[in-house]
PDB file of C-alpha atoms in Angstrom:
ATOM      1  CA  UNK A  85      -7.425  49.219 -14.953  1.00  0.00           C
ATOM      2  CA  UNK A  86      -4.767  49.714 -12.204  1.00  0.00           C
ATOM      3  CA  UNK A  87      -5.109  47.881  -8.857  1.00  0.00           C
ATOM      4  CA  UNK A  88      -5.836  48.985  -6.115  1.00  0.00           C
ATOM      5  CA  UNK A  89      -3.199  46.664  -4.666  1.00  0.00           C
ATOM      6  CA  UNK A  90      -0.180  44.585  -5.540  1.00  0.00           C
ATOM      7  CA  UNK A  91       1.519  42.093  -3.651  1.00  0.00           C
ATOM      8  CA  UNK A  92       4.715  41.055  -5.104  1.00  0.00           C
ATOM      9  CA  UNK A  93       6.292  37.592  -3.825  1.00  0.00           C
ATOM     10  CA  UNK A  94      10.147  37.145  -4.321  1.00  0.00           C
ATOM     11  CA  UNK A  95      10.689  33.463  -4.787  1.00  0.00           C
ATOM     12  CA  UNK A  96      14.260  31.873  -4.991  1.00  0.00           C
ATOM     13  CA  UNK A  97      14.355  28.007  -4.856  1.00  0.00           C
ATOM     14  CA  UNK A  98      11.372  27.729  -3.526  1.00  0.00           C
ATOM     15  CA  UNK A  99       9.763  24.540  -5.098  1.00  0.00           C
ATOM     16  CA  UNK A 100       8.929  23.053  -1.537  1.00  0.00           C
ATOM     17  CA  UNK A 101       7.177  26.199   0.077  1.00  0.00           C
ATOM     18  CA  UNK A 102       5.729  28.355  -3.476  1.00  0.00           C
ATOM     19  CA  UNK A 103       2.629  26.511  -3.816  1.00  0.00           C
ATOM     20  CA  UNK A 104       1.294  26.608  -0.432  1.00  0.00           C
ATOM     21  CA  UNK A 105       2.508  30.154  -0.101  1.00  0.00           C
ATOM     22  CA  UNK A 106       0.478  30.907  -3.429  1.00  0.00           C
ATOM     23  CA  UNK A 107      -2.774  28.971  -2.777  1.00  0.00           C
ATOM     24  CA  UNK A 108      -2.824  30.938   0.550  1.00  0.00           C
ATOM     25  CA  UNK A 109      -2.383  34.869  -0.904  1.00  0.00           C
ATOM     26  CA  UNK A 110      -4.523  33.869  -3.222  1.00  0.00           C
ATOM     27  CA  UNK A 111      -7.536  32.800  -1.848  1.00  0.00           C
ATOM     28  CA  UNK A 112      -7.069  35.603   0.802  1.00  0.00           C
ATOM     29  CA  UNK A 113      -7.193  38.450  -2.306  1.00  0.00           C
ATOM     30  CA  UNK A 114     -10.050  36.489  -4.099  1.00  0.00           C
ATOM     31  CA  UNK A 115     -12.189  36.871  -0.955  1.00  0.00           C
ATOM     32  CA  UNK A 116     -11.677  41.170  -1.325  1.00  0.00           C
ATOM     33  CA  UNK A 117     -13.975  43.740  -2.527  1.00  0.00           C
ATOM     34  CA  UNK A 118     -11.031  46.248  -3.987  1.00  0.00           C
ATOM     35  CA  UNK A 119      -8.968  45.245  -7.582  1.00  0.00           C
ATOM     36  CA  UNK A 120      -5.838  43.668  -7.059  1.00  0.00           C
ATOM     37  CA  UNK A 121      -2.669  41.631  -8.739  1.00  0.00           C
ATOM     38  CA  UNK A 122      -0.320  38.780  -7.396  1.00  0.00           C
ATOM     39  CA  UNK A 123       3.430  39.310  -8.688  1.00  0.00           C
ATOM     40  CA  UNK A 124       5.951  36.719  -8.260  1.00  0.00           C
ATOM     41  CA  UNK A 125       9.530  37.430  -9.147  1.00  0.00           C
ATOM     42  CA  UNK A 126      12.031  34.725  -9.949  1.00  0.00           C
ATOM     43  CA  UNK A 127      15.775  35.611 -10.093  1.00  0.00           C
ATOM     44  CA  UNK A 128      18.089  32.810 -10.776  1.00  0.00           C
ATOM     45  CA  UNK A 129      15.934  29.589  -9.577  1.00  0.00           C
ATOM     46  CA  UNK A 130      17.748  26.322  -9.933  1.00  0.00           C
ATOM     47  CA  UNK A 131      15.156  24.740  -9.216  1.00  0.00           C
ATOM     48  CA  UNK A 132      11.151  23.382 -10.083  1.00  0.00           C
ATOM     49  CA  UNK A 133       9.769  27.226  -8.774  1.00  0.00           C
ATOM     50  CA  UNK A 134       9.313  28.341 -12.214  1.00  0.00           C
ATOM     51  CA  UNK A 135       7.337  24.943 -12.869  1.00  0.00           C
ATOM     52  CA  UNK A 136       5.276  25.318  -9.713  1.00  0.00           C
ATOM     53  CA  UNK A 137       4.438  29.355 -10.338  1.00  0.00           C
ATOM     54  CA  UNK A 138       3.790  28.702 -14.132  1.00  0.00           C
ATOM     55  CA  UNK A 139       1.249  25.928 -13.404  1.00  0.00           C
ATOM     56  CA  UNK A 140      -0.205  28.127 -10.775  1.00  0.00           C
ATOM     57  CA  UNK A 141      -1.264  31.252 -12.452  1.00  0.00           C
ATOM     58  CA  UNK A 142      -2.558  29.275 -15.958  1.00  0.00           C
ATOM     59  CA  UNK A 143      -5.232  30.631 -16.781  1.00  0.00           C
ATOM     60  CA  UNK A 144      -5.311  33.461 -13.300  1.00  0.00           C
ATOM     61  CA  UNK A 145      -5.702  36.932 -14.901  1.00  0.00           C
ATOM     62  CA  UNK A 146      -4.661  38.343 -11.859  1.00  0.00           C
ATOM     63  CA  UNK A 147      -1.231  37.099 -11.664  1.00  0.00           C
ATOM     64  CA  UNK A 148       2.144  37.382 -13.278  1.00  0.00           C
ATOM     65  CA  UNK A 149       5.475  36.098 -12.547  1.00  0.00           C
ATOM     66  CA  UNK A 150       8.918  37.536 -13.986  1.00  0.00           C
ATOM     67  CA  UNK A 151      11.450  34.708 -14.264  1.00  0.00           C
ATOM     68  CA  UNK A 152      14.737  36.807 -14.551  1.00  0.00           C
TER      69      UNK A 152
END
């Protein structure tokens, strides 16, 4: 099913901030009555942002991430 809302978060070397950001956005979206998806786009990160995002997204159907 196509979601009503898609939230796209670009991230580049955000290891220290991305966890807090994802938690806040996910908490808000999870409380909504409409369908949604959260897409995190990583492009050329050189820190541990990928690991943080991967761990956060694990087991959550509405979250996808792309590492380009």
